[in-house]
Amino acid sequence: MSPPSPLPAAPPKTKTGSQVDTYHGTQVPDPYRWLEDDVRNSKDVEAWVEAENKHTQAFLESIPQREAIRQRLTKLWDFEKFGTPFKVGGKYFFEKNDGLQNQDVLYIQDSLQSEARVLIDPNTWSKDGTVALEGMSFSDDGRYLAYGVQDGGSDWRVWHIMNVETGKVLDDEIHWMKFNSPAWTSDGQGFFYARFPEPKEGAEFQNLNLNQKVYYHRVGRPQSQDTLVFERPDEPKWGFYSIVSEDGRWLILTVMVGTDDRFRVFYKDLTDPYGAPVALIDNFENEYSFIGNDGTTFYFQTDLDAPLKRVIAIDIRNPDRKNWKEIVPQGTEALTNVSLVGNLFVLESLKDAKTRVALHTVDGKFVRTVDFPGIGSAAGFNGKRTDTETFYTFSSFATPPSTYRYDLITGESELLRRAKVDFNPDDYEVKQVFAKSKDGTRVPLFVAHKKGLKLHGQNPTLLYGYGGFNIPLTPGFSISRLAWMEMGGVFAMANLRGGGEYGKDWHQAGTKLKKQNVFDDFIAAAEFLILEKYTQPSRLAIQGGSNGGLLVGACLTQRPDLYGACLPAVGVMDMLRFHQFTAGRYWVDDYGSADDAAEFKALLAYSPYHNIKSGTKYPATMVTTADTDDRVVPGHSFKFAARLQEAQGGDAPILIRIETRAGHGAGKPTAKIIEELTDQWAFLVKSLGMKPAS
């Protein structure tokens, strides 16, 4: 074996500034403020990114196992991947990837038995695969498809319209949409949508997202002629989501101010062209997610008086709360979604983070549950009230995705496709265990590994977490995690407070002034894996992205002794300034804001960037981000990495890997995904002292 190439003695030196901010009488230095500048607009930031990437690549190229890891990941990835089918206008649609295509391709079928044909192939849109199909909305009759095009991973979408039968793309283009999808009128002549004002040139990736408005677009007309339907200039932080009821009569406008499920609801009678939207729910106290309707009776999923959620009915002719009716009461498990398909309510819930699905009649009577083949995650169950079938996909850590057709009349599941991956599922095992957090809270963990694992405290172990925004982590199939387990690694996933695994109370127990609970839960999960002899600190790595990147950053700064390696991805690292960029202001629901004195104190206590201490021996860390991330702007990761490099008192490497032409994660081409995973796994092999990959 040839000796590794020589490494730079130290990471590039990063200049510091004298910026100091005062919050509620407390002075807080921010020496790397200049790294917040958009790389496209700053030569200094551009040069810093180039130097850091060069340093990181030199380290990664010195790892002899890197090429073998890349080859194995590529081979594992090369299998047909199918999305869950859905039915519109009597035809079937699904997404498919032949294996290594950069983007999934949309197919159409006349029947489930007929030959599928390509409808949209995003791989033809760019040479490097960085232009993606992200978002679809069909007219009710299936004649038109509105689809979103994402460029370079940005949250911004440009929407186009296709004639499904001819495949012709019309001239219509809808710009400045994000976090939104068109809602077609029942006649198929146009759709409602919400958009932001056009940002100033050069500020597209950093400006705050404010002053969203709802418009109606008529097919065949330019966006400049779209009709303004609803705006609230007195409430610039309000965001809107449009739904047209299945009977075509009502436009439902769901209004949100942040990431919490706290909604106002307006409705408009579409049979009255001059009618204004009417307020049905006039506060932001609870969730009211529209499910469907019977005439003037609207069905909602709500957490009103039900932290695990329930289904209620509101007759808009008698909208006083005293007249509301409970259809399906709160159960013992966290309700995550309700759809109305085949004239049945399909209730999806979680039992200790495992998927459960139950069917109820529209008057609330229980019909049956859907049976699944073990511990795992199921997704799908979409359709219309007139459908007699729906579709879902099931997978688990060691079970590749399988797609099923579900007969809503008989309750039978029919296997349509099962992914064929180059591994034997019987070689692996998955179990659920429970750790005890600092305050005694029971924290679930899924642990997956090869069968026959010896608990001697020496196993390289990767612990993953998120813990925020009411988002649950459920056991699903992942090629990258399979590759990790093939290499002899243990994979563990912790369900932390702040997530959506156990309902509203579990979520709120990990927010704002209680955010430290999330980090305590993750640290407890790490200590559990060590106590139970799965691993030891020098062989334990932690990983998370976005809010999970914050998780890793906070746990890294609070307990640097507990891990051998850390992989924080696209993380929120400056908790005092996050709300000043793009969509950051939405996150105040979970994090709080430095504008509030009490919340500032809590944020400063754990903000990763502000809690790095010079001279501390930090574990090996590779921060990852992307230059076009306009969700969590890359300045978070830039500042964190620069400060950590400067403060490092030990010998472990502190690296940052900055992807180009990529964003927060959505739409990333397969080639870039494999390259990034190769580098992350190679970094762990080196940092945890793992044996060469075979």
XYZ file of C-alpha atoms in Angstrom:
694
model
C 0.000 0.000 0.000
C 1.395 3.384 -0.967
C 1.922 5.893 1.865
C -0.736 8.577 2.269
C -0.082 11.927 0.691
C 1.257 14.571 3.105
C -1.319 16.729 4.856
C -1.190 20.448 5.545
C 0.075 20.952 9.076
C -2.991 22.956 10.032
C -6.221 24.198 8.513
C -6.175 27.565 6.752
C -6.020 30.568 9.050
C -9.272 32.508 9.079
C -9.188 36.247 9.668
C -11.229 37.635 12.532
C -13.130 40.872 12.934
C -14.047 43.063 15.868
C -17.838 42.741 15.651
C -19.518 42.781 19.076
C -23.305 42.797 19.547
C -25.205 43.756 22.672
C -28.229 41.685 23.669
C -30.205 42.785 26.716
C -27.079 44.322 28.241
C -24.812 41.367 27.403
C -21.964 41.876 24.939
C -21.443 38.963 22.537
C -18.432 38.864 20.192
C -18.968 37.651 16.617
C -15.447 37.619 15.124
C -16.441 35.639 12.030
C -19.418 37.780 11.023
C -17.867 38.380 7.603
C -18.387 34.703 6.758
C -22.139 35.320 6.665
C -21.759 37.071 3.299
C -23.144 35.200 0.284
C -20.280 33.376 -1.443
C -21.608 34.645 -4.786
C -21.197 38.254 -3.652
C -17.952 38.123 -1.662
C -14.482 37.396 -3.018
C -13.184 36.935 0.528
C -15.768 34.256 1.347
C -15.186 32.618 -2.030
C -11.446 32.397 -1.337
C -12.091 31.009 2.168
C -14.396 28.307 0.769
C -11.795 27.323 -1.830
C -9.011 27.090 0.770
C -11.105 25.053 3.212
C -12.280 22.635 0.514
C -8.693 22.157 -0.635
C -7.600 21.370 2.932
C -10.500 18.946 3.444
C -9.912 17.134 0.163
C -6.240 16.681 1.015
C -7.236 14.917 4.219
C -9.862 12.752 2.548
C -7.564 11.765 -0.316
C -5.086 10.402 2.232
C -7.561 7.753 3.430
C -6.763 4.491 1.604
C -10.237 2.993 2.173
C -12.010 5.891 0.459
C -12.084 4.395 -3.028
C -13.346 1.013 -1.812
C -16.122 2.775 0.094
C -17.079 4.727 -3.021
C -17.207 1.570 -5.131
C -19.344 -0.310 -2.624
C -21.763 2.596 -2.163
C -22.083 2.914 -5.940
C -22.777 -0.800 -6.337
C -25.336 -0.825 -3.531
C -27.026 2.274 -4.926
C -27.429 0.724 -8.367
C -30.895 -0.797 -8.070
C -34.304 0.247 -9.363
C -36.049 2.601 -6.948
C -39.783 3.178 -7.204
C -41.893 5.876 -5.602
C -45.379 5.168 -4.275
C -47.894 5.135 -7.174
C -50.885 7.451 -7.252
C -53.932 7.741 -9.463
C -55.259 10.853 -11.234
C -57.864 11.089 -13.971
C -58.002 7.317 -14.405
C -54.245 6.967 -14.999
C -51.425 5.907 -12.709
C -48.231 7.805 -12.014
C -45.025 6.934 -10.192
C -41.417 8.059 -9.956
C -38.589 5.689 -10.744
C -34.803 5.738 -10.758
C -33.003 3.071 -12.790
C -30.254 2.997 -10.192
C -27.652 5.707 -10.626
C -29.672 8.337 -12.448
C -29.078 11.728 -10.847
C -32.802 12.466 -10.646
C -35.940 10.321 -10.429
C -38.071 10.105 -13.584
C -41.868 10.521 -13.609
C -43.788 7.752 -15.436
C -47.417 7.338 -16.502
C -49.472 4.147 -16.964
C -52.938 3.614 -18.397
C -53.411 0.697 -15.976
C -51.278 -1.102 -13.397
C -50.648 -3.870 -15.945
C -49.843 -1.654 -18.956
C -46.392 -0.540 -20.008
C -45.194 2.638 -18.311
C -43.938 5.554 -20.376
C -41.813 8.540 -19.409
C -43.702 11.748 -18.704
C -40.929 13.941 -17.243
C -37.197 13.174 -17.138
C -35.351 15.864 -15.135
C -32.013 14.271 -16.106
C -32.368 16.050 -19.450
C -32.550 19.478 -17.771
C -28.866 19.820 -16.802
C -25.551 18.087 -17.432
C -24.614 17.832 -13.749
C -28.044 16.716 -12.522
C -28.539 19.716 -10.228
C -31.899 20.749 -11.708
C -34.647 18.677 -10.100
C -38.371 17.973 -10.260
C -39.626 19.083 -6.859
C -43.389 19.316 -6.451
C -46.376 18.184 -8.541
C -50.045 19.142 -8.676
C -52.500 17.594 -11.160
C -55.800 19.040 -12.273
C -58.696 16.836 -11.138
C -59.315 15.411 -14.604
C -55.599 14.657 -15.096
C -55.389 16.915 -18.139
C -52.760 19.270 -16.705
C -49.762 18.784 -14.467
C -48.232 21.752 -12.663
C -44.689 20.868 -11.623
C -41.931 22.666 -9.744
C -38.362 22.959 -11.005
C -35.608 23.353 -8.415
C -32.218 24.706 -9.483
C -29.066 24.021 -7.499
C -30.862 22.875 -4.361
C -32.527 26.222 -3.643
C -35.906 26.323 -1.896
C -37.191 28.559 -4.705
C -39.242 26.763 -7.354
C -40.267 27.806 -10.854
C -43.578 26.144 -11.715
C -44.549 25.017 -15.221
C -47.673 23.422 -16.706
C -47.722 20.347 -18.933
C -50.534 18.920 -21.043
C -50.362 15.315 -19.797
C -51.835 13.705 -22.906
C -49.536 15.422 -25.411
C -46.535 15.966 -23.142
C -46.365 19.579 -24.303
C -45.096 22.132 -21.792
C -47.111 25.344 -21.944
C -45.595 28.818 -21.838
C -46.888 29.488 -18.297
C -44.212 30.102 -15.644
C -44.845 30.873 -11.979
C -41.911 32.386 -10.080
C -40.986 33.154 -6.447
C -42.756 30.218 -4.867
C -41.378 28.193 -1.957
C -42.974 26.019 0.737
C -46.138 25.943 -1.395
C -47.994 23.961 -4.040
C -50.736 24.929 -6.534
C -54.368 24.017 -5.792
C -56.391 23.475 -8.985
C -60.007 24.521 -9.354
C -62.308 21.620 -10.222
C -62.804 22.865 -13.795
C -59.062 22.566 -14.479
C -58.900 26.108 -15.843
C -56.421 27.384 -13.265
C -55.071 27.145 -9.728
C -54.499 29.073 -6.505
C -51.005 29.503 -5.145
C -49.001 31.659 -2.724
C -45.836 33.521 -3.638
C -43.382 35.994 -2.147
C -42.433 39.352 -3.658
C -39.486 39.214 -6.034
C -36.330 39.776 -3.930
C -33.681 42.308 -4.814
C -31.072 41.033 -7.253
C -28.270 39.280 -5.379
C -30.363 38.799 -2.235
C -32.343 35.747 -3.369
C -30.521 33.367 -1.006
C -30.412 35.475 2.173
C -33.398 37.835 2.339
C -36.109 37.161 4.909
C -39.227 35.567 3.421
C -42.072 37.994 4.198
C -45.311 39.342 2.685
C -46.587 36.177 1.016
C -49.804 36.614 -0.992
C -52.363 34.242 -2.527
C -53.079 34.476 -6.263
C -55.186 32.721 -8.883
C -53.454 31.713 -12.124
C -55.464 31.052 -15.280
C -53.880 28.526 -17.647
C -52.439 30.230 -20.701
C -52.001 33.663 -19.156
C -48.749 35.307 -17.963
C -48.111 35.469 -14.216
C -48.309 39.279 -14.392
C -52.051 38.909 -15.046
C -52.731 36.626 -12.079
C -55.544 37.702 -9.757
C -54.722 38.651 -6.168
C -57.029 36.583 -3.935
C -55.818 37.257 -0.399
C -53.169 39.318 1.360
C -52.554 40.729 4.819
C -50.061 43.592 4.511
C -50.630 44.260 8.225
C -49.293 40.731 8.957
C -46.101 40.337 6.883
C -45.134 37.111 8.701
C -48.300 35.240 7.744
C -47.802 32.377 5.311
C -50.545 30.686 3.300
C -51.358 27.240 1.968
C -54.258 26.695 -0.444
C -56.547 23.674 -0.778
C -59.592 23.332 -3.035
C -62.168 20.937 -1.565
C -62.767 17.759 -3.541
C -66.290 18.855 -4.450
C -64.764 21.986 -6.009
C -66.860 24.451 -4.035
C -64.502 25.716 -1.343
C -61.067 27.307 -1.246
C -59.505 26.629 2.154
C -56.685 28.972 3.157
C -54.539 27.674 5.985
C -52.517 30.451 7.618
C -49.306 29.861 9.571
C -46.743 32.093 11.266
C -44.001 29.600 11.970
C -43.173 25.906 11.997
C -45.594 24.967 14.762
C -48.899 23.393 13.785
C -50.862 26.462 14.907
C -53.192 27.607 12.154
C -55.821 30.160 11.324
C -58.293 29.007 8.679
C -60.210 31.021 6.088
C -62.589 29.690 3.455
C -64.024 31.128 0.250
C -67.127 29.970 -1.614
C -65.923 29.473 -5.196
C -69.500 29.632 -6.514
C -69.555 33.309 -5.513
C -66.993 35.149 -7.666
C -67.273 38.279 -5.506
C -67.190 36.533 -2.147
C -64.295 37.355 0.176
C -62.514 34.729 2.298
C -64.295 34.192 5.628
C -62.444 33.522 8.902
C -63.357 30.152 10.427
C -60.495 29.848 12.938
C -59.306 33.284 14.052
C -56.365 32.478 16.341
C -53.024 30.656 16.246
C -53.628 28.445 19.276
C -54.055 24.968 17.757
C -53.672 22.786 14.699
C -56.560 22.639 12.234
C -55.458 20.616 9.204
C -58.221 20.336 6.599
C -59.028 16.725 5.662
C -62.160 17.033 3.506
C -65.803 17.985 3.637
C -69.406 16.948 3.207
C -71.061 20.092 1.886
C -70.740 22.718 4.597
C -69.300 20.255 7.120
C -65.513 20.534 7.211
C -63.324 17.809 8.760
C -60.106 18.749 10.527
C -57.210 17.036 12.256
C -56.656 19.019 15.464
C -54.766 19.025 18.745
C -57.447 21.117 20.469
C -57.920 19.454 23.870
C -56.019 16.479 22.412
C -52.192 16.553 22.506
C -52.125 13.241 20.558
C -54.671 14.733 18.076
C -58.163 13.784 16.964
C -60.640 14.363 14.098
C -63.448 16.910 14.441
C -66.230 18.283 12.216
C -67.213 21.957 11.926
C -70.379 23.021 10.119
C -69.512 26.437 8.705
C -73.191 27.419 8.915
C -72.953 27.030 12.712
C -69.266 27.650 13.392
C -69.437 28.362 17.144
C -67.186 25.998 19.046
C -70.097 24.628 21.041
C -71.423 23.133 17.791
C -68.227 21.310 16.825
C -68.437 17.524 16.766
C -65.788 14.959 17.601
C -65.586 12.275 14.908
C -62.547 10.218 15.982
C -61.399 10.815 19.563
C -57.816 11.059 20.698
C -56.201 7.648 20.982
C -53.177 6.359 22.857
C -50.716 6.994 20.004
C -49.544 10.190 18.296
C -51.638 10.875 15.208
C -49.392 12.073 12.356
C -51.723 12.325 9.355
C -55.343 11.811 8.320
C -56.590 11.448 4.749
C -60.070 10.810 3.343
C -59.843 8.052 0.722
C -62.549 5.669 -0.455
C -64.979 7.399 1.880
C -62.849 6.291 4.814
C -60.647 8.245 7.186
C -57.126 6.813 7.002
C -55.429 7.591 10.321
C -51.645 7.254 10.455
C -50.092 7.157 13.914
C -46.908 6.150 15.699
C -46.446 3.526 18.396
C -42.960 4.114 19.835
C -42.011 5.606 16.404
C -43.346 2.600 14.453
C -46.078 3.194 11.863
C -49.688 2.246 12.634
C -52.603 2.803 10.211
C -56.298 2.521 11.076
C -59.424 3.054 8.955
C -62.621 4.701 10.217
C -65.923 5.547 8.574
C -66.846 9.211 8.068
C -68.987 9.041 11.198
C -65.974 7.803 13.170
C -66.594 4.063 13.494
C -63.485 1.895 13.508
C -63.227 -0.429 10.497
C -59.821 -2.128 10.586
C -56.073 -1.645 10.829
C -53.556 -2.151 8.036
C -51.091 -4.946 8.771
C -47.369 -4.409 8.087
C -44.577 -7.006 7.947
C -42.638 -5.943 11.052
C -41.019 -2.874 12.610
C -40.812 -0.137 10.018
C -42.277 2.892 8.270
C -45.159 3.116 5.828
C -46.021 6.090 3.639
C -48.666 6.837 1.020
C -52.427 6.257 1.494
C -53.419 9.107 -0.832
C -56.391 9.345 -3.183
C -59.945 10.571 -3.532
C -63.193 9.703 -1.780
C -64.435 7.857 -4.850
C -61.354 5.594 -5.045
C -61.531 1.938 -4.086
C -57.762 1.546 -3.929
C -54.777 3.351 -2.488
C -51.031 2.674 -2.397
C -48.270 2.655 0.179
C -44.584 1.838 0.550
C -43.131 -0.017 3.544
C -39.477 -0.271 4.588
C -37.217 -0.682 7.597
C -33.511 -0.438 8.380
C -32.821 -3.890 6.922
C -35.921 -4.164 4.704
C -35.722 -2.501 1.276
C -38.796 -0.567 0.145
C -41.792 -2.602 -0.978
C -44.767 -1.013 -2.744
C -48.308 -2.263 -2.156
C -51.764 -1.711 -3.606
C -54.333 -1.614 -0.817
C -57.928 -2.586 -1.564
C -60.106 -0.278 0.530
C -63.108 -2.613 0.248
C -61.512 -5.940 1.186
C -58.590 -4.670 3.268
C -56.124 -6.769 1.275
C -52.602 -5.578 0.464
C -51.139 -6.674 -2.873
C -47.371 -6.496 -3.370
C -46.561 -4.594 -6.555
C -42.791 -4.185 -6.357
C -39.949 -5.020 -4.001
C -36.582 -3.346 -4.340
C -33.759 -5.715 -5.271
C -30.685 -4.646 -3.341
C -27.316 -6.412 -3.332
C -27.517 -7.675 0.263
C -29.231 -10.304 2.410
C -31.694 -8.797 4.932
C -31.440 -11.927 7.054
C -27.854 -10.976 7.904
C -29.041 -8.006 9.963
C -31.166 -7.355 12.998
C -33.082 -4.338 14.288
C -34.314 -3.791 17.804
C -35.745 -0.993 19.879
C -34.242 -0.145 23.250
C -34.777 2.686 25.719
C -32.285 4.977 27.417
C -32.984 7.154 30.464
C -32.372 10.876 30.073
C -30.989 13.255 32.685
C -34.443 13.949 34.143
C -35.577 10.319 33.937
C -37.433 10.583 30.618
C -37.551 7.350 28.611
C -35.767 7.881 25.252
C -36.316 5.300 22.484
C -33.473 4.126 20.261
C -33.533 1.879 17.221
C -30.320 -0.148 16.975
C -29.380 -2.011 13.789
C -26.333 -4.132 12.996
C -25.131 -7.435 11.611
C -26.363 -10.509 13.433
C -23.903 -12.039 15.863
C -22.564 -8.689 17.052
C -20.369 -9.007 20.136
C -20.976 -6.474 22.895
C -17.372 -5.850 23.879
C -17.344 -2.062 23.738
C -15.233 -1.931 20.583
C -17.814 -1.624 17.802
C -17.682 1.504 15.643
C -21.103 3.060 16.213
C -22.967 5.886 14.488
C -25.682 7.624 16.507
C -28.152 9.754 14.549
C -30.725 12.219 15.834
C -32.905 15.219 15.063
C -35.227 16.228 17.907
C -37.199 19.180 16.637
C -40.140 20.763 14.798
C -42.542 17.954 15.704
C -40.840 15.749 13.090
C -40.678 12.037 13.974
C -37.780 9.783 13.048
C -39.041 6.373 11.970
C -37.181 3.212 10.897
C -36.701 3.287 7.120
C -34.327 1.785 4.589
C -31.114 3.622 3.765
C -28.333 2.489 1.438
C -25.770 4.583 3.296
C -26.660 3.008 6.641
C -26.593 -0.453 5.091
C -23.070 0.255 3.831
C -22.098 1.398 7.322
C -23.388 -1.838 8.850
C -21.639 -3.898 6.152
C -18.395 -2.259 7.247
C -19.000 -3.621 10.741
C -20.658 -0.543 12.143
C -23.610 -0.293 14.495
C -26.289 2.211 13.504
C -28.436 3.783 16.214
C -31.222 6.318 15.816
C -32.573 8.159 18.847
C -36.116 9.533 19.155
C -35.612 12.742 21.098
C -37.925 15.241 22.706
C -38.771 18.039 20.308
C -39.731 15.473 17.672
C -43.161 14.196 16.735
C -42.978 10.648 18.032
C -45.299 11.095 21.030
C -47.489 14.094 20.240
C -47.700 17.734 21.268
C -46.353 17.427 24.822
C -43.266 15.497 23.624
C -42.614 18.153 21.010
C -43.017 21.104 23.355
C -40.757 19.466 25.949
C -37.869 20.078 23.513
C -38.555 23.663 22.463
C -37.544 27.183 23.494
C -36.565 27.281 27.193
C -36.684 23.462 27.260
C -34.415 22.871 24.239
C -31.637 21.569 26.483
C -33.794 18.464 27.051
C -33.098 17.453 23.445
C -29.341 17.542 23.968
C -29.664 15.729 27.296
C -31.663 12.981 25.546
C -29.014 12.564 22.835
C -26.173 12.509 25.355
C -28.115 9.891 27.355
C -28.484 7.794 24.193
C -24.713 7.977 23.625
C -24.013 7.002 27.225
C -26.481 4.101 26.930
C -24.617 2.679 23.912
C -21.380 2.869 25.878
C -22.890 1.421 29.081
C -24.426 -1.495 27.178
C -21.030 -2.307 25.637
C -21.948 -1.522 22.067
C -19.055 0.897 21.849
C -16.769 3.335 23.661
C -16.249 7.095 23.219
C -13.303 6.747 20.847
C -15.416 4.510 18.581
C -18.644 6.513 18.736
C -19.693 9.032 16.077
C -22.719 11.332 16.119
C -24.561 12.648 13.076
C -27.456 14.972 12.284
C -28.593 17.469 9.680
C -30.305 20.878 9.807
C -31.862 20.985 13.294
C -29.921 17.742 13.739
C -26.762 19.666 12.802
C -27.535 22.008 15.695
C -28.000 18.903 17.857
C -24.548 17.592 16.957
C -22.973 21.030 17.378
C -24.496 21.512 20.826
C -23.602 18.011 22.038
C -20.095 18.351 20.605
C -19.482 21.559 22.567
C -21.154 20.285 25.753
C -19.555 16.823 25.866
C -16.470 16.745 23.612
C -15.165 13.790 25.626
C -18.053 11.526 24.642
C -17.370 11.024 20.927
C -14.639 9.988 18.558
C -16.095 11.817 15.565
C -18.880 14.274 14.712
C -20.756 14.914 11.461
C -22.900 18.064 11.735
C -24.618 18.779 8.407
C -26.240 22.069 7.293
C -26.702 22.955 10.949
C -28.180 25.988 12.696
C -25.055 27.005 14.614
C -25.588 30.686 15.491
C -28.710 30.703 17.636
C -28.669 34.471 18.110
C -28.963 35.445 14.433
C -30.737 32.559 12.662
C -34.041 34.456 12.470
C -32.500 37.212 10.351
C -32.043 35.068 7.226
C -34.472 33.549 4.661
C -36.881 31.145 6.385
C -35.159 31.381 9.777
C -37.893 33.540 11.255
C -40.294 30.557 11.057
C -38.099 28.611 13.499
C -38.773 30.971 16.390
C -41.658 28.611 17.236
C -39.154 25.925 18.194
C -36.111 27.912 19.258
C -37.392 31.204 20.596
C -35.618 34.427 19.675
C -32.672 36.448 20.955
C -35.033 39.444 20.851
C -36.660 38.033 24.004
C -34.510 38.387 27.150
C -35.339 35.015 28.703
C -35.046 33.171 25.396
C -31.759 34.947 24.622
C -30.297 33.579 27.844
C -31.371 30.025 26.941
C -30.130 30.332 23.352
C -26.729 31.712 24.363
C -26.310 28.842 26.837
C -26.279 26.222 24.052
C -25.619 28.056 20.762
C -22.841 25.899 19.234
C -20.905 28.812 17.709
C -20.884 30.731 20.979
C -19.958 27.813 23.244
C -16.710 26.728 21.627
C -13.919 27.096 24.193
C -10.307 27.703 23.174
C -7.858 24.971 24.141
C -10.498 22.233 24.453
C -9.685 18.886 22.858
C -12.538 18.469 20.422
C -13.198 15.183 18.605
C -12.607 14.776 14.880
C -15.294 16.812 13.131
C -16.317 17.260 9.508
C -18.916 19.950 9.012
C -20.900 19.750 5.757
C -22.893 22.458 4.014
C -23.652 23.781 0.533
C -23.252 27.118 -1.205
C -26.892 27.329 -2.378
C -28.507 26.383 0.931
C -31.128 29.089 1.353
C -32.887 27.228 4.176
C -30.044 27.202 6.731
C -27.642 29.678 5.145
C -24.070 28.288 4.943
C -22.742 31.134 7.096
C -23.843 29.076 10.122
C -21.469 26.247 9.215
C -18.725 28.604 7.991
C -18.574 30.497 11.283
C -18.806 27.348 13.396
C -16.014 25.564 11.507
C -13.715 28.592 11.568
C -14.173 29.063 15.317
C -13.736 25.345 16.034
C -10.536 25.206 13.981
C -9.134 28.188 15.867
C -10.098 26.785 19.284
C -8.992 23.169 18.785
C -6.624 22.173 21.573
C -6.141 18.589 20.425
C -4.799 16.786 17.383
C -8.092 15.641 15.855
C -8.918 17.191 12.483
C -11.580 19.896 12.157
C -12.762 20.031 8.551
C -15.550 21.592 6.522
C -16.799 20.176 3.237
C -18.681 22.730 1.144
C -20.729 21.379 -1.771
C -21.298 23.542 -4.844
C -24.542 23.813 -6.804
C -26.416 22.186 -3.914
C -28.775 23.336 -1.178
C -30.285 22.000 2.029
C -30.667 18.483 0.642
C -33.761 18.276 -1.556
C -33.058 17.686 -5.234
C -29.420 16.722 -4.721
C -28.252 14.508 -7.611
C -27.270 10.904 -6.958
C -23.639 11.518 -7.960
C -23.247 14.248 -5.346
C -25.003 12.151 -2.688
C -22.614 9.237 -3.238
C -19.574 11.539 -3.219
C -20.629 13.158 0.048
C -21.420 9.832 1.754
C -18.117 8.400 0.562
C -16.286 11.266 2.211
C -18.306 11.025 5.435
C -17.804 7.277 5.803
C -14.111 7.566 4.901
C -13.757 10.285 7.530
C -15.329 7.984 10.126
C -13.157 5.019 9.092
C -10.076 7.169 9.666
C -11.300 8.921 12.815
C -12.668 5.826 14.570
C -9.744 3.591 13.607
C -11.843 1.136 11.608
C -10.361 -1.691 9.570
C -10.052 -1.216 5.790
C -13.279 -1.797 3.857
C -13.184 -5.067 1.968
